[in-house]
C-alpha positions as YAML, in Angstrom:
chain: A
units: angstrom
residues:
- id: 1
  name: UNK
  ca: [-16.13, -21.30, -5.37]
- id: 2
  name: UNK
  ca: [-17.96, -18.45, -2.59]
- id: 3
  name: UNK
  ca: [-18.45, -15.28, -3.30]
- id: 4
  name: UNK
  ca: [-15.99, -14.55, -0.49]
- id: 5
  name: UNK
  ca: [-13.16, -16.51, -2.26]
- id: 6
  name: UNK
  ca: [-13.68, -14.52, -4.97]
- id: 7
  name: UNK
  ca: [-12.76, -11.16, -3.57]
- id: 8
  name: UNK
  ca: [-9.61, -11.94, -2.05]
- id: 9
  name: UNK
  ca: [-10.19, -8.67, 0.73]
- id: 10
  name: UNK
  ca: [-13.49, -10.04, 2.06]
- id: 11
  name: UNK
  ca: [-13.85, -9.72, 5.75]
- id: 12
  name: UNK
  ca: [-12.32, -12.69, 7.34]
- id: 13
  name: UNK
  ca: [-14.57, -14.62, 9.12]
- id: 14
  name: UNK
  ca: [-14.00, -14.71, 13.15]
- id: 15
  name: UNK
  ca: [-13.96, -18.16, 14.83]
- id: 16
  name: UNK
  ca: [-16.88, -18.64, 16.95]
- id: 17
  name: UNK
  ca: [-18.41, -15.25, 16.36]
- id: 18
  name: UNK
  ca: [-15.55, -13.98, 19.05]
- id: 19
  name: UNK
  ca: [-13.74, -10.46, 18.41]
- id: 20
  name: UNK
  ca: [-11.20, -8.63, 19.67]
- id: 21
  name: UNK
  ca: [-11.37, -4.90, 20.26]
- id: 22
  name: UNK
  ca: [-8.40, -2.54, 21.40]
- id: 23
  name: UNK
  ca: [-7.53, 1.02, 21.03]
- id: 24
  name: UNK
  ca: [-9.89, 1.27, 23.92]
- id: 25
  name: UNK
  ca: [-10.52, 4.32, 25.94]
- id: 26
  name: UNK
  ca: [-8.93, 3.68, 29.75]
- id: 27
  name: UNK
  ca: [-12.76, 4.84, 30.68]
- id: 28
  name: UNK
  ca: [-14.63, 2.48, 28.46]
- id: 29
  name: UNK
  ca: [-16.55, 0.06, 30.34]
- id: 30
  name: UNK
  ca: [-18.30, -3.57, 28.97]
- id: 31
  name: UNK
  ca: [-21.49, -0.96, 29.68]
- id: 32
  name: UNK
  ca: [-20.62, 0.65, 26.75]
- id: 33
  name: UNK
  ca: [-19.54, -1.96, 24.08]
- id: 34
  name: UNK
  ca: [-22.08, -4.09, 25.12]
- id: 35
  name: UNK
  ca: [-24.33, -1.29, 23.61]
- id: 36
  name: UNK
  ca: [-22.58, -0.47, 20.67]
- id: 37
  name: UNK
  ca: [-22.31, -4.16, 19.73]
- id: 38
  name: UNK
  ca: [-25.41, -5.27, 20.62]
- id: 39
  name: UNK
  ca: [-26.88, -3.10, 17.96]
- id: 40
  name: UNK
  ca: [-25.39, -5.80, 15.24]
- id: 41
  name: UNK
  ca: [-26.80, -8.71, 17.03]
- id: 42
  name: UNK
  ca: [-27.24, -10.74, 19.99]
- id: 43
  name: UNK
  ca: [-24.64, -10.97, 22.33]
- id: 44
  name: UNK
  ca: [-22.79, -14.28, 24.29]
- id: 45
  name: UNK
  ca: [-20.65, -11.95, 26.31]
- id: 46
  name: UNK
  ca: [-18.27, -8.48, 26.88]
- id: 47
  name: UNK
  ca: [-15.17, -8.30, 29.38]
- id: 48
  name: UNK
  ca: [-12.81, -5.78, 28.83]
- id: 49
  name: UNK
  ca: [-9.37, -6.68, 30.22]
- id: 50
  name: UNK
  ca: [-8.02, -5.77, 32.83]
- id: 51
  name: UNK
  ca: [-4.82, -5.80, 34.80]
- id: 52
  name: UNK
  ca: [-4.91, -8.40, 38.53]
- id: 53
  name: UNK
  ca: [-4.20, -5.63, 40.52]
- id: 54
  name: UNK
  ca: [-5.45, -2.08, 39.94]
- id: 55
  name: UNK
  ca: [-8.03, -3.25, 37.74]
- id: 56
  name: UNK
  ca: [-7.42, -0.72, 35.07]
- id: 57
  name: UNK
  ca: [-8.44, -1.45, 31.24]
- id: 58
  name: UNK
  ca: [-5.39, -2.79, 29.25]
- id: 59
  name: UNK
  ca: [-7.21, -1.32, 26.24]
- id: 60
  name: UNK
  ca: [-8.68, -4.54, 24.94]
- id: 61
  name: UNK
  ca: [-11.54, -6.21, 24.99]
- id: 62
  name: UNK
  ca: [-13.58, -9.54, 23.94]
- id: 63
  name: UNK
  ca: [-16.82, -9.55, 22.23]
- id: 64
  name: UNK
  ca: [-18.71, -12.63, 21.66]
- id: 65
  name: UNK
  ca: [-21.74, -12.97, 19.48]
- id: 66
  name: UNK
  ca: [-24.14, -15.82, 19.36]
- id: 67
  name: UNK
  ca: [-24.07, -15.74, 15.85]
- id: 68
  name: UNK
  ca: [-21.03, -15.43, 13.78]
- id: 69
  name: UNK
  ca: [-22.60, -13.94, 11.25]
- id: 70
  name: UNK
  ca: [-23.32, -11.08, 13.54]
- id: 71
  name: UNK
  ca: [-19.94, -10.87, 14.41]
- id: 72
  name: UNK
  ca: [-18.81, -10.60, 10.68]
- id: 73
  name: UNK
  ca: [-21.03, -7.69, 10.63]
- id: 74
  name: UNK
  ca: [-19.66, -6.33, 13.93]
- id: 75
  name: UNK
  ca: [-16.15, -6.60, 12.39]
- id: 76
  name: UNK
  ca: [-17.43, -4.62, 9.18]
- id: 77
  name: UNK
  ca: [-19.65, -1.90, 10.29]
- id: 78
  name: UNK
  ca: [-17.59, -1.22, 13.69]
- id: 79
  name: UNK
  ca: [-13.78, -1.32, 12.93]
- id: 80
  name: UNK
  ca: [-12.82, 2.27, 13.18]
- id: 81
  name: UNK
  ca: [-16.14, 3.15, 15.21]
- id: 82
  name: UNK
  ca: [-15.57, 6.26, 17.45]
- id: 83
  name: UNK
  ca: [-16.12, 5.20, 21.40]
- id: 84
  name: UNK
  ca: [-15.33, 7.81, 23.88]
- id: 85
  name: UNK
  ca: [-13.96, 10.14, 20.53]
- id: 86
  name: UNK
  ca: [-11.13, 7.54, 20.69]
- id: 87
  name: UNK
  ca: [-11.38, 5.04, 17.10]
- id: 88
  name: UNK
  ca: [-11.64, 1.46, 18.28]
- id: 89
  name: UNK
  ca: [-9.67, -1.55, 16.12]
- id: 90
  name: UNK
  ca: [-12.04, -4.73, 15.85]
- id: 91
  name: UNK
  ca: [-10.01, -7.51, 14.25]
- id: 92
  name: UNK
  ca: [-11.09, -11.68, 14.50]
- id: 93
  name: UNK
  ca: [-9.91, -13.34, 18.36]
- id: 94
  name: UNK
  ca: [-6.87, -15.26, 17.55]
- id: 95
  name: UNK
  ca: [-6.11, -16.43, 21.22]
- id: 96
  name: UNK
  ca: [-3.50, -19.24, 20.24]
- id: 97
  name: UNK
  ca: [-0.49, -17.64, 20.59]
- id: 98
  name: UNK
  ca: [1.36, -20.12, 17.97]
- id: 99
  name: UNK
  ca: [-0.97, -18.31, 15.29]
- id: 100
  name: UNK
  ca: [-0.48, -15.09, 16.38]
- id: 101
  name: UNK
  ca: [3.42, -15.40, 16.61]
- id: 102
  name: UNK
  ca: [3.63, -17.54, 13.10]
- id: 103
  name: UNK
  ca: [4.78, -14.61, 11.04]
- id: 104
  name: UNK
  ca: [2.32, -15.92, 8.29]
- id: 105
  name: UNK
  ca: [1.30, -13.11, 6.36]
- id: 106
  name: UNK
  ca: [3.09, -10.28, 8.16]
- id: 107
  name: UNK
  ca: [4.32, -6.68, 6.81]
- id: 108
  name: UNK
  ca: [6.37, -3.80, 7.84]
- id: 109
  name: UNK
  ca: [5.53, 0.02, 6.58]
- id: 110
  name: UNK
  ca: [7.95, 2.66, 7.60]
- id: 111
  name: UNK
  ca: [8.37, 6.48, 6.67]
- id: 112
  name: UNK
  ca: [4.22, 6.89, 7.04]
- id: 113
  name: UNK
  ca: [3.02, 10.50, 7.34]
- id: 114
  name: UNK
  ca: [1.95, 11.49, 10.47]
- id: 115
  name: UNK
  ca: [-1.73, 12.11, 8.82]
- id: 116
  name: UNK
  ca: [-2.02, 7.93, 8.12]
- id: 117
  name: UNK
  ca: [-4.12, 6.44, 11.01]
- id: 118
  name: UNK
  ca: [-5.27, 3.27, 11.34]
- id: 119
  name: UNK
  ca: [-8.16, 3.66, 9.29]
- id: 120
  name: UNK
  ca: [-6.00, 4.89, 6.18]
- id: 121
  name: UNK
  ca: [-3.58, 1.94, 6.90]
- id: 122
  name: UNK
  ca: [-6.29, -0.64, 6.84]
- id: 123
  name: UNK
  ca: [-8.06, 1.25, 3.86]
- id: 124
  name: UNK
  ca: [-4.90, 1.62, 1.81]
- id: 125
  name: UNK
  ca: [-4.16, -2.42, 2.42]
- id: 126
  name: UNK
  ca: [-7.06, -4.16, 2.44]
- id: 127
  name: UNK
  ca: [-7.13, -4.55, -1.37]
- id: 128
  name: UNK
  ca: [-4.29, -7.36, -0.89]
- id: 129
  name: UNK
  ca: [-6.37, -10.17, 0.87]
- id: 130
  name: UNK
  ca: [-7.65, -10.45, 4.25]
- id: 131
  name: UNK
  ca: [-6.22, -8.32, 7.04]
- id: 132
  name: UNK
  ca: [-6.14, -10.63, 10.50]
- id: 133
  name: UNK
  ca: [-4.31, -7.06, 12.30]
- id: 134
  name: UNK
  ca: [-3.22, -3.48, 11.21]
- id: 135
  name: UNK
  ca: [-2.40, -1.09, 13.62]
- id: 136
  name: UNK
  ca: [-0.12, 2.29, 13.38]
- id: 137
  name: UNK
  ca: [2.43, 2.49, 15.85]
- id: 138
  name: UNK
  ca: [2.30, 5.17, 18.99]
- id: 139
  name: UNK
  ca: [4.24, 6.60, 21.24]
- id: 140
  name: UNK
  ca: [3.05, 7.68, 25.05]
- id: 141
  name: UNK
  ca: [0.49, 10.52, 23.69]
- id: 142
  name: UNK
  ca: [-0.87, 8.97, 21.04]
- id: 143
  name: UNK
  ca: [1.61, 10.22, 18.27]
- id: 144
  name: UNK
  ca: [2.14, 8.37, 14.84]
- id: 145
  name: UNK
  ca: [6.21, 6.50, 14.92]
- id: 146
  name: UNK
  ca: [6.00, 6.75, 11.56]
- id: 147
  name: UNK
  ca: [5.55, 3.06, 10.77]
- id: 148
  name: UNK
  ca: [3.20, 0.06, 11.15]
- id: 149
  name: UNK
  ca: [2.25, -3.26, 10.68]
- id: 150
  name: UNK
  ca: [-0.16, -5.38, 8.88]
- id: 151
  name: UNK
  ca: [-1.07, -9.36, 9.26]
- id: 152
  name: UNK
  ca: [-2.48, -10.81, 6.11]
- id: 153
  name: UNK
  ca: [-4.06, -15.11, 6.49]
- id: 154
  name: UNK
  ca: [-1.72, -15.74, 4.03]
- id: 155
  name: UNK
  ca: [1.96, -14.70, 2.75]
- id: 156
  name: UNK
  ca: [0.54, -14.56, -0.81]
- id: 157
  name: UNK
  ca: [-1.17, -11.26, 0.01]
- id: 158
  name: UNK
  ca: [1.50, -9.98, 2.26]
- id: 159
  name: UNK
  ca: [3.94, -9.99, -1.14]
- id: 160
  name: UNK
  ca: [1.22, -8.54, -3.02]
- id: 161
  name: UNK
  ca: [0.90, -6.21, -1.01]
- id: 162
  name: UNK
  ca: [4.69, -5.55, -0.68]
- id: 163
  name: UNK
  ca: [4.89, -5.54, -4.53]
- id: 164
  name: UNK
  ca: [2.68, -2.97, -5.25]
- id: 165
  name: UNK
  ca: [2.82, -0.10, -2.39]
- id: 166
  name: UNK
  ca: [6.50, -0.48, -1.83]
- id: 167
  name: UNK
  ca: [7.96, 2.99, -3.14]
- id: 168
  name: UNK
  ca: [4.85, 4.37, -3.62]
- id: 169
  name: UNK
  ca: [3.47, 7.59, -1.94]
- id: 170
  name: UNK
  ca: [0.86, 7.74, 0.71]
- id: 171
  name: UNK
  ca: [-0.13, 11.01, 1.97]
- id: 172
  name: UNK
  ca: [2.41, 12.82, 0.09]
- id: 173
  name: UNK
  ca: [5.74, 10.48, 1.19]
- id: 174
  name: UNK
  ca: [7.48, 7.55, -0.41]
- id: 175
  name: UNK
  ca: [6.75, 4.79, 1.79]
- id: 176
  name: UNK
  ca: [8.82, 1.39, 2.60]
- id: 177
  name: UNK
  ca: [6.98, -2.17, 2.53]
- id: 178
  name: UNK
  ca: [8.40, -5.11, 3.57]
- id: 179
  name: UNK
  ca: [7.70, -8.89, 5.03]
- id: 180
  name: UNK
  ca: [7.90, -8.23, 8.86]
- id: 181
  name: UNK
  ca: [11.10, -10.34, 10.21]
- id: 182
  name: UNK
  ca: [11.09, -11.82, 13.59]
- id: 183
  name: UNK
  ca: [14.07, -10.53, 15.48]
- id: 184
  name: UNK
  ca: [16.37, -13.49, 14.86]
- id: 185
  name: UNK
  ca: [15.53, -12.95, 11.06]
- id: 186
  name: UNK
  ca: [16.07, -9.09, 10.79]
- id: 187
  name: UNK
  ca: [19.71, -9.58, 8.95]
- id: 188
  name: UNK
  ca: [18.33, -9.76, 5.65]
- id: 189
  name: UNK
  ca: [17.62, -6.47, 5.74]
- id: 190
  name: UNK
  ca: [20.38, -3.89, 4.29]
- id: 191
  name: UNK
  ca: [20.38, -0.02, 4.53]
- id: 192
  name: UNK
  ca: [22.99, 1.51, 1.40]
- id: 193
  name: UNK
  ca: [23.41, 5.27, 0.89]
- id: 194
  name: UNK
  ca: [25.95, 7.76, -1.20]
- id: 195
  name: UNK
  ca: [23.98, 6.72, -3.71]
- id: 196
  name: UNK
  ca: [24.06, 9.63, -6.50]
- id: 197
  name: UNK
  ca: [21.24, 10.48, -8.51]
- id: 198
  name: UNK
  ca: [21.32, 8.00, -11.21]
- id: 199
  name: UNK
  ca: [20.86, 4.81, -9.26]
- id: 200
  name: UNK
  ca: [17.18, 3.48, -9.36]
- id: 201
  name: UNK
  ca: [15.33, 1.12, -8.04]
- id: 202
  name: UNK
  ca: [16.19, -1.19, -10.82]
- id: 203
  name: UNK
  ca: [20.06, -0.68, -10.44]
- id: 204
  name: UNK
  ca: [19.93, -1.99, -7.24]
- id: 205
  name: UNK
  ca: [18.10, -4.70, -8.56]
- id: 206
  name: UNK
  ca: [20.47, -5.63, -10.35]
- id: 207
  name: UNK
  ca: [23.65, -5.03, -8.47]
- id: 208
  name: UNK
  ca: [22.21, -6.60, -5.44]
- id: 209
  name: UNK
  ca: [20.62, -9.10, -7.07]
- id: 210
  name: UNK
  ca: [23.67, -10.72, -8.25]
- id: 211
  name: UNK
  ca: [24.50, -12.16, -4.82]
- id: 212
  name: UNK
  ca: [21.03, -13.77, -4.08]
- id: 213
  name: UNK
  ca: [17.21, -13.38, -4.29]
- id: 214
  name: UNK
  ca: [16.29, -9.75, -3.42]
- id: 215
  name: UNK
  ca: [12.06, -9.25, -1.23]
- id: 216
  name: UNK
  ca: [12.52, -5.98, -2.36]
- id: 217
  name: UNK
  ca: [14.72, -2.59, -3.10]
- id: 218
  name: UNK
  ca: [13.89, 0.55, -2.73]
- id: 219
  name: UNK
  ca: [15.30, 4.22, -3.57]
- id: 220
  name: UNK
  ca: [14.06, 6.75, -0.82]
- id: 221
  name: UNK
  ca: [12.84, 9.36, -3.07]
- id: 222
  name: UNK
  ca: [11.56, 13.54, -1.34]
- id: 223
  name: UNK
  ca: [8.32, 15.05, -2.09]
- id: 224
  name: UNK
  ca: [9.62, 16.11, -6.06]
- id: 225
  name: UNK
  ca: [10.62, 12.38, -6.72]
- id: 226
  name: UNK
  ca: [14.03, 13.08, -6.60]
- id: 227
  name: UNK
  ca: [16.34, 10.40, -4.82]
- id: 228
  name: UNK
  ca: [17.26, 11.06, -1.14]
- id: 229
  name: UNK
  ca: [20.92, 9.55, -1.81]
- id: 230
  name: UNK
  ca: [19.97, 6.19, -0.14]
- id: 231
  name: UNK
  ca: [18.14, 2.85, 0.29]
- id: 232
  name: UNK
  ca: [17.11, -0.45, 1.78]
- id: 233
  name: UNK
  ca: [17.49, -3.92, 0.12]
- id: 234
  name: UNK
  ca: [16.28, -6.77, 1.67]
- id: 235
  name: UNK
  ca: [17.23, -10.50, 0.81]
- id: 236
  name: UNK
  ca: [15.10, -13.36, 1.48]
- id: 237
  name: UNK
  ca: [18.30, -15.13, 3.39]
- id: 238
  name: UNK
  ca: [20.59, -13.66, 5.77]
- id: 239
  name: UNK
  ca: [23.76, -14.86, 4.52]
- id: 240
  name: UNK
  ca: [22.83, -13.79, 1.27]
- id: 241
  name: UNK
  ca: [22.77, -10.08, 3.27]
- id: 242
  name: UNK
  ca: [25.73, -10.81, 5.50]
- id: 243
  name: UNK
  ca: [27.95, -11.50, 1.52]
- id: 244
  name: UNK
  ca: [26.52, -8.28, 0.16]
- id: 245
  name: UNK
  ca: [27.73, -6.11, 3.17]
- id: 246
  name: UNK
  ca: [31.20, -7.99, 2.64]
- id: 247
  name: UNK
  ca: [31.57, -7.84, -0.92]
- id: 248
  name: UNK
  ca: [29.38, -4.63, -1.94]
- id: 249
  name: UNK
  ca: [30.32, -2.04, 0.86]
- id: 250
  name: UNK
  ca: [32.62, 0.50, -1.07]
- id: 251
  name: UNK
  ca: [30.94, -0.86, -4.44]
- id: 252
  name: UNK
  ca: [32.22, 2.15, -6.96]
- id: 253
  name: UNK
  ca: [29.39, 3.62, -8.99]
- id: 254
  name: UNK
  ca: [29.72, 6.58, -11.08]
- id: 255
  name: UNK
  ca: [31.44, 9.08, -8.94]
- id: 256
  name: UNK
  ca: [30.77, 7.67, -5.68]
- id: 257
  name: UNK
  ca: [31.29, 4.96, -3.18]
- id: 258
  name: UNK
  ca: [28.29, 2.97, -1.28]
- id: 259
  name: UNK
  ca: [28.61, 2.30, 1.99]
- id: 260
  name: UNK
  ca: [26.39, -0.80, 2.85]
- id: 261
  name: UNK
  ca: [25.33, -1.50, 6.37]
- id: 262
  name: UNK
  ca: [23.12, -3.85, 8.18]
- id: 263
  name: UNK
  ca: [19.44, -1.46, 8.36]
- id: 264
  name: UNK
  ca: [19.11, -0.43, 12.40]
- id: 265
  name: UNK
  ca: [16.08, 0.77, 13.78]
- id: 266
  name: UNK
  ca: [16.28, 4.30, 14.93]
- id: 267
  name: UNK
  ca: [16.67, 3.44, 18.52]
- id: 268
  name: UNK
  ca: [19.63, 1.25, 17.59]
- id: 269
  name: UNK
  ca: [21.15, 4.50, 15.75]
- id: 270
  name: UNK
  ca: [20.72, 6.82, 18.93]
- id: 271
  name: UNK
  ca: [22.24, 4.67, 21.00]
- id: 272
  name: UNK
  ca: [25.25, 4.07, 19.18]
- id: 273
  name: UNK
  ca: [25.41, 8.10, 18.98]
- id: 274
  name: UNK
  ca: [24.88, 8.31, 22.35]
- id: 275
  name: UNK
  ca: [27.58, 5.97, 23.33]
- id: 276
  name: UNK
  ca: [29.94, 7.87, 20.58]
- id: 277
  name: UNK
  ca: [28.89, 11.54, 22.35]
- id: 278
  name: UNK
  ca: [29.69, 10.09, 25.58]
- id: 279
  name: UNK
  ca: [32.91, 8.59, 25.24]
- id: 280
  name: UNK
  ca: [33.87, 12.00, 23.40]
- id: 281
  name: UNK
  ca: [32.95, 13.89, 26.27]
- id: 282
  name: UNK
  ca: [35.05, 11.76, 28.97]
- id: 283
  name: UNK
  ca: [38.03, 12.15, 26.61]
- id: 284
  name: UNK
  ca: [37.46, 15.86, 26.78]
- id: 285
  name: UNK
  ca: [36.85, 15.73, 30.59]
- id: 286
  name: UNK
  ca: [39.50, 13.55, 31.08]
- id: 287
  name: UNK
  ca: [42.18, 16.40, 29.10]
- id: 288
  name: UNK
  ca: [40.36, 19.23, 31.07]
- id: 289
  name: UNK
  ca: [41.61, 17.69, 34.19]
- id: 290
  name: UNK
  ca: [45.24, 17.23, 33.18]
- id: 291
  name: UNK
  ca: [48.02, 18.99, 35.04]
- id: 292
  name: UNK
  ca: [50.38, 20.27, 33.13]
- id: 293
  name: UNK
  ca: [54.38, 20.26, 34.32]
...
């Protein structure tokens, strides 16, 4: 057995001594990486990407080393590296699409201080196994979203990982950790609140885990530890998801009734409001212009 299979969050060895770096500067030119790279080893060759027609950077680029070695070293000493005062992300080229798309491996974080970047992410997950891709999610200025994701070479890590940090505080809030669901999969996830302040973790466990296998469930908890009044549970199969809304929405416990709903992303949530504000304000339009006889 290596020393590499040993430590199960070695740096993953890049095919072909080829990596991919993003988080680029708009400004940074192959110029430029070809000089911080080169400083690991000798180099095959540096194109940043750009789009066909205006020929501005799409924020990536491909660096090739002659030796892979070089470019394992490249991947260690540079991930994170400052170009331009702007942290680049160096991760292993995985330009097969079927690989990249698989779903092998992946995880979801949500509720992550805005104070996590994608150094912390990596550095908080890297314990699990080896990370293929971690990245924070941004909007237009550069602004944490609050979650992020994180692609592991295998799905044993990715439940380790999901095991362990799920619940746990990072940066001062309770964070969520699931396996990443492709769209078509995202049923199995379930958001339940009016929870009172008795229910744990393990009680949804164990109510929810009557009806089928449970990935995970998870109390929201504030900064004291106290619980936030609701949670997510996510089942390994969606019909197993689609019976607990059915038979477990208005479940009676203690002095309260849950209310069990398919988990919606936020953007899901203000649209539906939206919709609701605006069909409340043609109704309200529509009695302003009544005539009265």
């Amino acid at each position: 057995m290596t020393e590499e299979s040993n430590n199960p969050g070695a740096t993953p060895h890049p095919l072909n001594g080829s990596l991919w770096v993003g988080d680029l500067d708009p400004e940074v030119s192959e110029q430029q990486l070809y000089e911080v790279f080169t400083q690991i080893g000798q180099l095959k060759s540096v194109r940043v990407c750009r789009d066909a027609l205006t020929r501005r950077s799409l924020g990536y680029a491909y660096v090739n080393y002659l030796a892979t070695a070089d470019a394992v070293k490249g991947l260690e000493d540079l991930n994170h590296h400052e170009i331009n005062g702007k942290a680049i992300r160096v991760m292993p080229s995985e330009r097969a699409p079927s690989n990249r798309r698989s779903g092998v491996g992946n995880i979801f974080i949500k509720n992550l201080s805005a104070e996590v970047d994608n150094k912390a992410l990596y550095d908080t997950f890297c314990q699990f196994g080896k990370i293929l891709s971690s990245k924070i999610a941004t909007g237009p200025g550069g602004e944490s979203k609050g979650h992020g994701f994180v692609q592991y070479d295998d799905d044993a890590s990715a439940q380790a990982a999901v095991d362990t940090v799920n619940g746990k505080e990072l940066v001062g809030q309770q964070v969520y950790v699931g396996l990443f669901k492709h769209r078509e999969d995202r049923d199995t996830n379930l958001y339940v609140k009016n929870l009172d302040k008795s229910v744990t973790d393990d009680t949804l466990q164990q109510v929810f885990g009557e009806i089928g296998t449970l990935s995970s469930a998870t109390v929201m908890k504030d900064e004291e530890g106290k619980s936030k009044g609701f949670g997510f549970v996510n089942y390994e199969k969606s019909e197993d998801a689609h019976s607990a809304v059915e038979k477990l929405n208005g479940h009676k416990h203690e002095e309260t009734e849950w209310e069990v709903t398919k988990a919606r992303k936020k953007t899901e949530q203000e649209a539906e409001l939206k919709a609701k504000f605006e069909k409340v304000r043609r109704v309200m339009l529509d009695n302003a212009n009544m005539w009265v006889v």
